[in-house]
């Protein structure tokens, strides 16, 4: 791929009563955003016109019926639905949740078929999307089934990358979910992603302990001694640079995280609280391990400010930039992996 070739970015619109449409509009109001990527928003022209009018935006949308009709230099909108939608900012609405799923499914289909190059998902409400036909805790779990590979929630910023052994699992079940096979799978996924998606040839990975103080030699739980430590030693013996388990309480405050290319947390809040404390608004949720590239802002629907014009689009911009960078890294990695003799001629 040439450096100036425009990547087609598919965007699922998320919860229409939240801030998703606002941050998408704010991102592409800047004409420079169209210089190296072409957006394709999966919603409807009528719905996006409503948001344009509400936020008094000067953005122009180009309506298309199928994503293969994309026009470069335009903010394309695929008409996933045509009927008018009642939007009530800040309200959790089951019907609105179903429009979020229609958008996500259409965007994912386009991603699988190659009519868009990458997928960026605006925030959804995990409660109002549930139905008999859609029963997933969130984007990551849905995409894991829809796309090939072993998915991993990977939170990424300029200075920090955090992966999770367990993500949307109740805390009471987290330690029981962490098995030898799961640890191996997640570390393999993170390692491969750092190499292929981020261009890090020999990544260093830290793993956070399951229990406080890594169990204190069994005083505060034995999972670290019986499951985590021996598994990490076996993985390290294969040449992977993996270290730990580290006690999580001091790991970030002491800046130890800066010595590693990625950190793997044992459960959701152990990794997400420090990540969002350090990088909130500048971070990106990346689904590593799949055969396609998907990113998302690091925040939710923000109902409390929806419709007020107060939403910060920074994380959405970063999600788009990261998706493009990963797409390029992966394409280059795949090319040179298939043509190793050409590597020295770059």
mmCIF file with all atom_site columns, N, CA and C in Angstrom, residues 107-177:
data_model
loop_
_atom_site.group_PDB
_atom_site.id
_atom_site.type_symbol
_atom_site.label_atom_id
_atom_site.label_alt_id
_atom_site.label_comp_id
_atom_site.label_asym_id
_atom_site.label_entity_id
_atom_site.label_seq_id
_atom_site.pdbx_PDB_ins_code
_atom_site.Cartn_x
_atom_site.Cartn_y
_atom_site.Cartn_z
_atom_site.occupancy
_atom_site.B_iso_or_equiv
_atom_site.pdbx_formal_charge
_atom_site.auth_seq_id
_atom_site.auth_comp_id
_atom_site.auth_asym_id
_atom_site.auth_atom_id
_atom_site.pdbx_PDB_model_num
ATOM 1   N N  . UNK A 1 107 ? -21.839 -2.741  9.461  1.00 0.00 ? 107 UNK A N  1
ATOM 2   C CA . UNK A 1 107 ? -20.439 -2.339  9.372  1.00 0.00 ? 107 UNK A CA 1
ATOM 3   C C  . UNK A 1 107 ? -19.518 -3.550  9.431  1.00 0.00 ? 107 UNK A C  1
ATOM 4   N N  . UNK A 1 108 ? -19.866 -4.517  10.275 1.00 0.00 ? 108 UNK A N  1
ATOM 5   C CA . UNK A 1 108 ? -19.060 -5.738  10.397 1.00 0.00 ? 108 UNK A CA 1
ATOM 6   C C  . UNK A 1 108 ? -19.119 -6.554  9.109  1.00 0.00 ? 108 UNK A C  1
ATOM 7   N N  . UNK A 1 109 ? -20.282 -6.606  8.497  1.00 0.00 ? 109 UNK A N  1
ATOM 8   C CA . UNK A 1 109 ? -20.434 -7.307  7.214  1.00 0.00 ? 109 UNK A CA 1
ATOM 9   C C  . UNK A 1 109 ? -19.543 -6.662  6.159  1.00 0.00 ? 109 UNK A C  1
ATOM 10  N N  . UNK A 1 110 ? -19.537 -5.336  6.113  1.00 0.00 ? 110 UNK A N  1
ATOM 11  C CA . UNK A 1 110 ? -18.687 -4.628  5.146  1.00 0.00 ? 110 UNK A CA 1
ATOM 12  C C  . UNK A 1 110 ? -17.204 -4.891  5.424  1.00 0.00 ? 110 UNK A C  1
ATOM 13  N N  . UNK A 1 111 ? -16.846 -4.971  6.698  1.00 0.00 ? 111 UNK A N  1
ATOM 14  C CA . UNK A 1 111 ? -15.463 -5.263  7.075  1.00 0.00 ? 111 UNK A CA 1
ATOM 15  C C  . UNK A 1 111 ? -15.059 -6.655  6.610  1.00 0.00 ? 111 UNK A C  1
ATOM 16  N N  . UNK A 1 112 ? -15.928 -7.617  6.827  1.00 0.00 ? 112 UNK A N  1
ATOM 17  C CA . UNK A 1 112 ? -15.642 -9.003  6.414  1.00 0.00 ? 112 UNK A CA 1
ATOM 18  C C  . UNK A 1 112 ? -15.518 -9.108  4.896  1.00 0.00 ? 112 UNK A C  1
ATOM 19  N N  . UNK A 1 113 ? -16.349 -8.349  4.187  1.00 0.00 ? 113 UNK A N  1
ATOM 20  C CA . UNK A 1 113 ? -16.355 -8.418  2.724  1.00 0.00 ? 113 UNK A CA 1
ATOM 21  C C  . UNK A 1 113 ? -15.272 -7.555  2.083  1.00 0.00 ? 113 UNK A C  1
ATOM 22  N N  . UNK A 1 114 ? -14.621 -6.719  2.892  1.00 0.00 ? 114 UNK A N  1
ATOM 23  C CA . UNK A 1 114 ? -13.522 -5.908  2.386  1.00 0.00 ? 114 UNK A CA 1
ATOM 24  C C  . UNK A 1 114 ? -13.934 -4.606  1.724  1.00 0.00 ? 114 UNK A C  1
ATOM 25  N N  . UNK A 1 115 ? -15.198 -4.209  1.870  1.00 0.00 ? 115 UNK A N  1
ATOM 26  C CA . UNK A 1 115 ? -15.610 -2.918  1.296  1.00 0.00 ? 115 UNK A CA 1
ATOM 27  C C  . UNK A 1 115 ? -15.202 -1.748  2.198  1.00 0.00 ? 115 UNK A C  1
ATOM 28  N N  . UNK A 1 116 ? -14.885 -2.043  3.462  1.00 0.00 ? 116 UNK A N  1
ATOM 29  C CA . UNK A 1 116 ? -14.186 -1.080  4.315  1.00 0.00 ? 116 UNK A CA 1
ATOM 30  C C  . UNK A 1 116 ? -12.920 -1.782  4.812  1.00 0.00 ? 116 UNK A C  1
ATOM 31  N N  . UNK A 1 117 ? -11.885 -1.008  5.087  1.00 0.00 ? 117 UNK A N  1
ATOM 32  C CA . UNK A 1 117 ? -10.597 -1.588  5.491  1.00 0.00 ? 117 UNK A CA 1
ATOM 33  C C  . UNK A 1 117 ? -10.502 -1.838  6.984  1.00 0.00 ? 117 UNK A C  1
ATOM 34  N N  . UNK A 1 118 ? -11.061 -0.932  7.761  1.00 0.00 ? 118 UNK A N  1
ATOM 35  C CA . UNK A 1 118 ? -11.014 -1.049  9.224  1.00 0.00 ? 118 UNK A CA 1
ATOM 36  C C  . UNK A 1 118 ? -12.374 -0.641  9.781  1.00 0.00 ? 118 UNK A C  1
ATOM 37  N N  . UNK A 1 119 ? -12.612 -1.015  11.035 1.00 0.00 ? 119 UNK A N  1
ATOM 38  C CA . UNK A 1 119 ? -13.869 -0.669  11.695 1.00 0.00 ? 119 UNK A CA 1
ATOM 39  C C  . UNK A 1 119 ? -13.577 0.131   12.963 1.00 0.00 ? 119 UNK A C  1
ATOM 40  N N  . UNK A 1 120 ? -14.260 1.271   13.098 1.00 0.00 ? 120 UNK A N  1
ATOM 41  C CA . UNK A 1 120 ? -14.210 2.067   14.325 1.00 0.00 ? 120 UNK A CA 1
ATOM 42  C C  . UNK A 1 120 ? -15.632 2.140   14.867 1.00 0.00 ? 120 UNK A C  1
ATOM 43  N N  . UNK A 1 121 ? -15.807 1.724   16.120 1.00 0.00 ? 121 UNK A N  1
ATOM 44  C CA . UNK A 1 121 ? -17.148 1.633   16.690 1.00 0.00 ? 121 UNK A CA 1
ATOM 45  C C  . UNK A 1 121 ? -17.397 2.751   17.698 1.00 0.00 ? 121 UNK A C  1
ATOM 46  N N  . UNK A 1 122 ? -18.463 3.508   17.504 1.00 0.00 ? 122 UNK A N  1
ATOM 47  C CA . UNK A 1 122 ? -18.877 4.503   18.488 1.00 0.00 ? 122 UNK A CA 1
ATOM 48  C C  . UNK A 1 122 ? -19.519 3.777   19.677 1.00 0.00 ? 122 UNK A C  1
ATOM 49  N N  . UNK A 1 123 ? -19.573 4.406   20.843 1.00 0.00 ? 123 UNK A N  1
ATOM 50  C CA . UNK A 1 123 ? -20.026 3.711   22.061 1.00 0.00 ? 123 UNK A CA 1
ATOM 51  C C  . UNK A 1 123 ? -21.472 3.226   22.002 1.00 0.00 ? 123 UNK A C  1
ATOM 52  N N  . UNK A 1 124 ? -21.676 2.046   22.581 1.00 0.00 ? 124 UNK A N  1
ATOM 53  C CA . UNK A 1 124 ? -23.011 1.460   22.713 1.00 0.00 ? 124 UNK A CA 1
ATOM 54  C C  . UNK A 1 124 ? -23.376 1.364   24.192 1.00 0.00 ? 124 UNK A C  1
ATOM 55  N N  . UNK A 1 125 ? -24.653 1.118   24.453 1.00 0.00 ? 125 UNK A N  1
ATOM 56  C CA . UNK A 1 125 ? -25.131 0.804   25.801 1.00 0.00 ? 125 UNK A CA 1
ATOM 57  C C  . UNK A 1 125 ? -25.266 -0.713  25.881 1.00 0.00 ? 125 UNK A C  1
ATOM 58  N N  . UNK A 1 126 ? -24.488 -1.347  26.744 1.00 0.00 ? 126 UNK A N  1
ATOM 59  C CA . UNK A 1 126 ? -24.454 -2.807  26.783 1.00 0.00 ? 126 UNK A CA 1
ATOM 60  C C  . UNK A 1 126 ? -25.781 -3.427  27.229 1.00 0.00 ? 126 UNK A C  1
ATOM 61  N N  . UNK A 1 127 ? -26.639 -2.619  27.853 1.00 0.00 ? 127 UNK A N  1
ATOM 62  C CA . UNK A 1 127 ? -27.913 -3.143  28.343 1.00 0.00 ? 127 UNK A CA 1
ATOM 63  C C  . UNK A 1 127 ? -28.994 -3.120  27.266 1.00 0.00 ? 127 UNK A C  1
ATOM 64  N N  . UNK A 1 128 ? -29.135 -1.997  26.573 1.00 0.00 ? 128 UNK A N  1
ATOM 65  C CA . UNK A 1 128 ? -30.260 -1.892  25.644 1.00 0.00 ? 128 UNK A CA 1
ATOM 66  C C  . UNK A 1 128 ? -30.021 -2.570  24.291 1.00 0.00 ? 128 UNK A C  1
ATOM 67  N N  . UNK A 1 129 ? -28.829 -3.137  24.089 1.00 0.00 ? 129 UNK A N  1
ATOM 68  C CA . UNK A 1 129 ? -28.580 -3.866  22.841 1.00 0.00 ? 129 UNK A CA 1
ATOM 69  C C  . UNK A 1 129 ? -29.007 -5.327  22.928 1.00 0.00 ? 129 UNK A C  1
ATOM 70  N N  . UNK A 1 130 ? -29.309 -5.793  24.134 1.00 0.00 ? 130 UNK A N  1
ATOM 71  C CA . UNK A 1 130 ? -29.603 -7.219  24.316 1.00 0.00 ? 130 UNK A CA 1
ATOM 72  C C  . UNK A 1 130 ? -30.952 -7.597  23.705 1.00 0.00 ? 130 UNK A C  1
ATOM 73  N N  . UNK A 1 131 ? -30.953 -8.762  23.037 1.00 0.00 ? 131 UNK A N  1
ATOM 74  C CA . UNK A 1 131 ? -32.192 -9.284  22.459 1.00 0.00 ? 131 UNK A CA 1
ATOM 75  C C  . UNK A 1 131 ? -32.022 -10.787 22.260 1.00 0.00 ? 131 UNK A C  1
ATOM 76  N N  . UNK A 1 132 ? -33.045 -11.432 21.745 1.00 0.00 ? 132 UNK A N  1
ATOM 77  C CA . UNK A 1 132 ? -32.958 -12.878 21.489 1.00 0.00 ? 132 UNK A CA 1
ATOM 78  C C  . UNK A 1 132 ? -31.916 -13.184 20.425 1.00 0.00 ? 132 UNK A C  1
ATOM 79  N N  . UNK A 1 133 ? -31.708 -12.252 19.508 1.00 0.00 ? 133 UNK A N  1
ATOM 80  C CA . UNK A 1 133 ? -30.764 -12.493 18.413 1.00 0.00 ? 133 UNK A CA 1
ATOM 81  C C  . UNK A 1 133 ? -29.389 -11.880 18.664 1.00 0.00 ? 133 UNK A C  1
ATOM 82  N N  . UNK A 1 134 ? -29.287 -11.020 19.682 1.00 0.00 ? 134 UNK A N  1
ATOM 83  C CA . UNK A 1 134 ? -27.999 -10.406 20.008 1.00 0.00 ? 134 UNK A CA 1
ATOM 84  C C  . UNK A 1 134 ? -27.800 -10.505 21.516 1.00 0.00 ? 134 UNK A C  1
ATOM 85  N N  . UNK A 1 135 ? -26.941 -11.433 21.929 1.00 0.00 ? 135 UNK A N  1
ATOM 86  C CA . UNK A 1 135 ? -26.733 -11.686 23.343 1.00 0.00 ? 135 UNK A CA 1
ATOM 87  C C  . UNK A 1 135 ? -25.230 -11.703 23.641 1.00 0.00 ? 135 UNK A C  1
ATOM 88  N N  . UNK A 1 136 ? -24.621 -10.527 23.554 1.00 0.00 ? 136 UNK A N  1
ATOM 89  C CA . UNK A 1 136 ? -23.197 -10.370 23.800 1.00 0.00 ? 136 UNK A CA 1
ATOM 90  C C  . UNK A 1 136 ? -22.980 -9.243  24.805 1.00 0.00 ? 136 UNK A C  1
ATOM 91  N N  . UNK A 1 137 ? -21.983 -9.364  25.699 1.00 0.00 ? 137 UNK A N  1
ATOM 92  C CA . UNK A 1 137 ? -21.725 -8.292  26.671 1.00 0.00 ? 137 UNK A CA 1
ATOM 93  C C  . UNK A 1 137 ? -21.270 -6.987  26.030 1.00 0.00 ? 137 UNK A C  1
ATOM 94  N N  . UNK A 1 138 ? -20.752 -7.058  24.806 1.00 0.00 ? 138 UNK A N  1
ATOM 95  C CA . UNK A 1 138 ? -20.276 -5.846  24.154 1.00 0.00 ? 138 UNK A CA 1
ATOM 96  C C  . UNK A 1 138 ? -19.673 -6.118  22.797 1.00 0.00 ? 138 UNK A C  1
ATOM 97  N N  . UNK A 1 139 ? -19.022 -5.107  22.247 1.00 0.00 ? 139 UNK A N  1
ATOM 98  C CA . UNK A 1 139 ? -18.410 -5.204  20.922 1.00 0.00 ? 139 UNK A CA 1
ATOM 99  C C  . UNK A 1 139 ? -17.422 -6.361  20.819 1.00 0.00 ? 139 UNK A C  1
ATOM 100 N N  . UNK A 1 140 ? -16.510 -6.461  21.795 1.00 0.00 ? 140 UNK A N  1
ATOM 101 C CA . UNK A 1 140 ? -15.407 -7.424  21.706 1.00 0.00 ? 140 UNK A CA 1
ATOM 102 C C  . UNK A 1 140 ? -15.919 -8.835  21.543 1.00 0.00 ? 140 UNK A C  1
ATOM 103 N N  . UNK A 1 141 ? -16.913 -9.203  22.349 1.00 0.00 ? 141 UNK A N  1
ATOM 104 C CA . UNK A 1 141 ? -17.427 -10.572 22.303 1.00 0.00 ? 141 UNK A CA 1
ATOM 105 C C  . UNK A 1 141 ? -18.169 -10.843 20.993 1.00 0.00 ? 141 UNK A C  1
ATOM 106 N N  . UNK A 1 142 ? -18.913 -9.855  20.518 1.00 0.00 ? 142 UNK A N  1
ATOM 107 C CA . UNK A 1 142 ? -19.602 -10.012 19.235 1.00 0.00 ? 142 UNK A CA 1
ATOM 108 C C  . UNK A 1 142 ? -18.604 -10.196 18.091 1.00 0.00 ? 142 UNK A C  1
ATOM 109 N N  . UNK A 1 143 ? -17.589 -9.350  18.058 1.00 0.00 ? 143 UNK A N  1
ATOM 110 C CA . UNK A 1 143 ? -16.609 -9.410  16.974 1.00 0.00 ? 143 UNK A CA 1
ATOM 111 C C  . UNK A 1 143 ? -15.772 -10.680 17.035 1.00 0.00 ? 143 UNK A C  1
ATOM 112 N N  . UNK A 1 144 ? -15.561 -11.211 18.243 1.00 0.00 ? 144 UNK A N  1
ATOM 113 C CA . UNK A 1 144 ? -14.827 -12.468 18.376 1.00 0.00 ? 144 UNK A CA 1
ATOM 114 C C  . UNK A 1 144 ? -15.548 -13.596 17.649 1.00 0.00 ? 144 UNK A C  1
ATOM 115 N N  . UNK A 1 145 ? -16.882 -13.552 17.669 1.00 0.00 ? 145 UNK A N  1
ATOM 116 C CA . UNK A 1 145 ? -17.656 -14.577 16.972 1.00 0.00 ? 145 UNK A CA 1
ATOM 117 C C  . UNK A 1 145 ? -17.791 -14.273 15.484 1.00 0.00 ? 145 UNK A C  1
ATOM 118 N N  . UNK A 1 146 ? -17.924 -12.987 15.162 1.00 0.00 ? 146 UNK A N  1
ATOM 119 C CA . UNK A 1 146 ? -18.161 -12.589 13.768 1.00 0.00 ? 146 UNK A CA 1
ATOM 120 C C  . UNK A 1 146 ? -16.902 -12.666 12.908 1.00 0.00 ? 146 UNK A C  1
ATOM 121 N N  . UNK A 1 147 ? -15.735 -12.469 13.525 1.00 0.00 ? 147 UNK A N  1
ATOM 122 C CA . UNK A 1 147 ? -14.472 -12.447 12.789 1.00 0.00 ? 147 UNK A CA 1
ATOM 123 C C  . UNK A 1 147 ? -13.555 -13.563 13.255 1.00 0.00 ? 147 UNK A C  1
ATOM 124 N N  . UNK A 1 148 ? -12.598 -13.921 12.435 1.00 0.00 ? 148 UNK A N  1
ATOM 125 C CA . UNK A 1 148 ? -11.688 -15.018 12.766 1.00 0.00 ? 148 UNK A CA 1
ATOM 126 C C  . UNK A 1 148 ? -10.637 -14.579 13.784 1.00 0.00 ? 148 UNK A C  1
ATOM 127 N N  . UNK A 1 149 ? -10.277 -15.502 14.688 1.00 0.00 ? 149 UNK A N  1
ATOM 128 C CA . UNK A 1 149 ? -9.197  -15.238 15.627 1.00 0.00 ? 149 UNK A CA 1
ATOM 129 C C  . UNK A 1 149 ? -9.630  -15.336 17.070 1.00 0.00 ? 149 UNK A C  1
ATOM 130 N N  . UNK A 1 150 ? -8.690  -15.083 17.968 1.00 0.00 ? 150 UNK A N  1
ATOM 131 C CA . UNK A 1 150 ? -8.926  -15.069 19.407 1.00 0.00 ? 150 UNK A CA 1
ATOM 132 C C  . UNK A 1 150 ? -8.871  -13.619 19.880 1.00 0.00 ? 150 UNK A C  1
ATOM 133 N N  . UNK A 1 151 ? -10.012 -13.070 20.254 1.00 0.00 ? 151 UNK A N  1
ATOM 134 C CA . UNK A 1 151 ? -10.056 -11.644 20.560 1.00 0.00 ? 151 UNK A CA 1
ATOM 135 C C  . UNK A 1 151 ? -9.477  -11.334 21.939 1.00 0.00 ? 151 UNK A C  1
ATOM 136 N N  . UNK A 1 152 ? -8.934  -10.132 22.051 1.00 0.00 ? 152 UNK A N  1
ATOM 137 C CA . UNK A 1 152 ? -8.401  -9.638  23.310 1.00 0.00 ? 152 UNK A CA 1
ATOM 138 C C  . UNK A 1 152 ? -8.629  -8.139  23.387 1.00 0.00 ? 152 UNK A C  1
ATOM 139 N N  . UNK A 1 153 ? -9.207  -7.671  24.503 1.00 0.00 ? 153 UNK A N  1
ATOM 140 C CA . UNK A 1 153 ? -9.375  -6.241  24.707 1.00 0.00 ? 153 UNK A CA 1
ATOM 141 C C  . UNK A 1 153 ? -8.013  -5.638  25.019 1.00 0.00 ? 153 UNK A C  1
ATOM 142 N N  . UNK A 1 154 ? -7.569  -4.725  24.164 1.00 0.00 ? 154 UNK A N  1
ATOM 143 C CA . UNK A 1 154 ? -6.235  -4.142  24.266 1.00 0.00 ? 154 UNK A CA 1
ATOM 144 C C  . UNK A 1 154 ? -6.410  -2.626  24.302 1.00 0.00 ? 154 UNK A C  1
ATOM 145 N N  . UNK A 1 155 ? -6.182  -2.031  25.459 1.00 0.00 ? 155 UNK A N  1
ATOM 146 C CA . UNK A 1 155 ? -6.307  -0.586  25.618 1.00 0.00 ? 155 UNK A CA 1
ATOM 147 C C  . UNK A 1 155 ? -4.969  0.059   25.277 1.00 0.00 ? 155 UNK A C  1
ATOM 148 N N  . UNK A 1 156 ? -5.001  1.040   24.372 1.00 0.00 ? 156 UNK A N  1
ATOM 149 C CA . UNK A 1 156 ? -3.762  1.575   23.805 1.00 0.00 ? 156 UNK A CA 1
ATOM 150 C C  . UNK A 1 156 ? -3.749  3.097   23.868 1.00 0.00 ? 156 UNK A C  1
ATOM 151 N N  . UNK A 1 157 ? -2.621  3.646   24.316 1.00 0.00 ? 157 UNK A N  1
ATOM 152 C CA . UNK A 1 157 ? -2.367  5.078   24.216 1.00 0.00 ? 157 UNK A CA 1
ATOM 153 C C  . UNK A 1 157 ? -0.920  5.256   23.765 1.00 0.00 ? 157 UNK A C  1
ATOM 154 N N  . UNK A 1 158 ? -0.462  6.503   23.668 1.00 0.00 ? 158 UNK A N  1
ATOM 155 C CA . UNK A 1 158 ? 0.906   6.751   23.224 1.00 0.00 ? 158 UNK A CA 1
ATOM 156 C C  . UNK A 1 158 ? 1.932   6.134   24.164 1.00 0.00 ? 158 UNK A C  1
ATOM 157 N N  . UNK A 1 159 ? 1.623   6.064   25.454 1.00 0.00 ? 159 UNK A N  1
ATOM 158 C CA . UNK A 1 159 ? 2.621   5.600   26.411 1.00 0.00 ? 159 UNK A CA 1
ATOM 159 C C  . UNK A 1 159 ? 2.254   4.310   27.135 1.00 0.00 ? 159 UNK A C  1
ATOM 160 N N  . UNK A 1 160 ? 1.128   3.729   26.810 1.00 0.00 ? 160 UNK A N  1
ATOM 161 C CA . UNK A 1 160 ? 0.662   2.588   27.596 1.00 0.00 ? 160 UNK A CA 1
ATOM 162 C C  . UNK A 1 160 ? -0.203  1.658   26.762 1.00 0.00 ? 160 UNK A C  1
ATOM 163 N N  . UNK A 1 161 ? 0.034   0.340   26.919 1.00 0.00 ? 161 UNK A N  1
ATOM 164 C CA . UNK A 1 161 ? -0.817  -0.677  26.283 1.00 0.00 ? 161 UNK A CA 1
ATOM 165 C C  . UNK A 1 161 ? -1.184  -1.699  27.355 1.00 0.00 ? 161 UNK A C  1
ATOM 166 N N  . UNK A 1 162 ? -2.483  -1.917  27.542 1.00 0.00 ? 162 UNK A N  1
ATOM 167 C CA . UNK A 1 162 ? -2.950  -2.836  28.581 1.00 0.00 ? 162 UNK A CA 1
ATOM 168 C C  . UNK A 1 162 ? -3.900  -3.858  27.970 1.00 0.00 ? 162 UNK A C  1
ATOM 169 N N  . UNK A 1 163 ? -3.551  -5.131  28.110 1.00 0.00 ? 163 UNK A N  1
ATOM 170 C CA . UNK A 1 163 ? -4.418  -6.229  27.702 1.00 0.00 ? 163 UNK A CA 1
ATOM 171 C C  . UNK A 1 163 ? -5.010  -6.890  28.929 1.00 0.00 ? 163 UNK A C  1
ATOM 172 N N  . UNK A 1 164 ? -6.017  -7.734  28.727 1.00 0.00 ? 164 UNK A N  1
ATOM 173 C CA . UNK A 1 164 ? -6.716  -8.357  29.852 1.00 0.00 ? 164 UNK A CA 1
ATOM 174 C C  . UNK A 1 164 ? -6.771  -9.872  29.706 1.00 0.00 ? 164 UNK A C  1
ATOM 175 N N  . UNK A 1 165 ? -6.528  -10.581 30.822 1.00 0.00 ? 165 UNK A N  1
ATOM 176 C CA . UNK A 1 165 ? -6.750  -12.026 30.826 1.00 0.00 ? 165 UNK A CA 1
ATOM 177 C C  . UNK A 1 165 ? -8.245  -12.315 30.830 1.00 0.00 ? 165 UNK A C  1
ATOM 178 N N  . UNK A 1 166 ? -8.994  -11.586 31.645 1.00 0.00 ? 166 UNK A N  1
ATOM 179 C CA . UNK A 1 166 ? -10.463 -11.687 31.657 1.00 0.00 ? 166 UNK A CA 1
ATOM 180 C C  . UNK A 1 166 ? -11.013 -10.284 31.492 1.00 0.00 ? 166 UNK A C  1
ATOM 181 N N  . UNK A 1 167 ? -12.078 -10.134 30.700 1.00 0.00 ? 167 UNK A N  1
ATOM 182 C CA . UNK A 1 167 ? -12.610 -8.781  30.499 1.00 0.00 ? 167 UNK A CA 1
ATOM 183 C C  . UNK A 1 167 ? -13.980 -8.595  31.152 1.00 0.00 ? 167 UNK A C  1
ATOM 184 N N  . UNK A 1 168 ? -15.062 -8.873  30.425 1.00 0.00 ? 168 UNK A N  1
ATOM 185 C CA . UNK A 1 168 ? -16.395 -8.634  30.994 1.00 0.00 ? 168 UNK A CA 1
ATOM 186 C C  . UNK A 1 168 ? -16.873 -9.878  31.741 1.00 0.00 ? 168 UNK A C  1
ATOM 187 N N  . UNK A 1 169 ? -16.150 -10.161 32.839 1.00 0.00 ? 169 UNK A N  1
ATOM 188 C CA . UNK A 1 169 ? -16.433 -11.303 33.701 1.00 0.00 ? 169 UNK A CA 1
ATOM 189 C C  . UNK A 1 169 ? -16.644 -10.772 35.118 1.00 0.00 ? 169 UNK A C  1
ATOM 190 N N  . UNK A 1 170 ? -17.688 -11.217 35.821 1.00 0.00 ? 170 UNK A N  1
ATOM 191 C CA . UNK A 1 170 ? -17.856 -10.768 37.207 1.00 0.00 ? 170 UNK A CA 1
ATOM 192 C C  . UNK A 1 170 ? -16.597 -11.038 38.031 1.00 0.00 ? 170 UNK A C  1
ATOM 193 N N  . UNK A 1 171 ? -16.280 -10.130 38.940 1.00 0.00 ? 171 UNK A N  1
ATOM 194 C CA . UNK A 1 171 ? -15.059 -10.254 39.730 1.00 0.00 ? 171 UNK A CA 1
ATOM 195 C C  . UNK A 1 171 ? -15.015 -11.578 40.482 1.00 0.00 ? 171 UNK A C  1
ATOM 196 N N  . UNK A 1 172 ? -16.156 -12.046 40.973 1.00 0.00 ? 172 UNK A N  1
ATOM 197 C CA . UNK A 1 172 ? -16.185 -13.298 41.733 1.00 0.00 ? 172 UNK A CA 1
ATOM 198 C C  . UNK A 1 172 ? -15.793 -14.504 40.881 1.00 0.00 ? 172 UNK A C  1
ATOM 199 N N  . UNK A 1 173 ? -15.871 -14.366 39.559 1.00 0.00 ? 173 UNK A N  1
ATOM 200 C CA . UNK A 1 173 ? -15.538 -15.477 38.663 1.00 0.00 ? 173 UNK A CA 1
ATOM 201 C C  . UNK A 1 173 ? -14.174 -15.338 38.000 1.00 0.00 ? 173 UNK A C  1
ATOM 202 N N  . UNK A 1 174 ? -13.526 -14.179 38.179 1.00 0.00 ? 174 UNK A N  1
ATOM 203 C CA . UNK A 1 174 ? -12.298 -13.894 37.433 1.00 0.00 ? 174 UNK A CA 1
ATOM 204 C C  . UNK A 1 174 ? -11.196 -14.916 37.711 1.00 0.00 ? 174 UNK A C  1
ATOM 205 N N  . UNK A 1 175 ? -10.904 -15.188 38.985 1.00 0.00 ? 175 UNK A N  1
ATOM 206 C CA . UNK A 1 175 ? -9.788  -16.091 39.307 1.00 0.00 ? 175 UNK A CA 1
ATOM 207 C C  . UNK A 1 175 ? -10.057 -17.509 38.823 1.00 0.00 ? 175 UNK A C  1
ATOM 208 N N  . UNK A 1 176 ? -11.341 -17.914 38.841 1.00 0.00 ? 176 UNK A N  1
ATOM 209 C CA . UNK A 1 176 ? -11.683 -19.265 38.365 1.00 0.00 ? 176 UNK A CA 1
ATOM 210 C C  . UNK A 1 176 ? -11.565 -19.363 36.841 1.00 0.00 ? 176 UNK A C  1
ATOM 211 N N  . UNK A 1 177 ? -11.692 -18.224 36.167 1.00 0.00 ? 177 UNK A N  1
ATOM 212 C CA . UNK A 1 177 ? -11.628 -18.196 34.702 1.00 0.00 ? 177 UNK A CA 1
ATOM 213 C C  . UNK A 1 177 ? -10.192 -18.259 34.192 1.00 0.00 ? 177 UNK A C  1
#
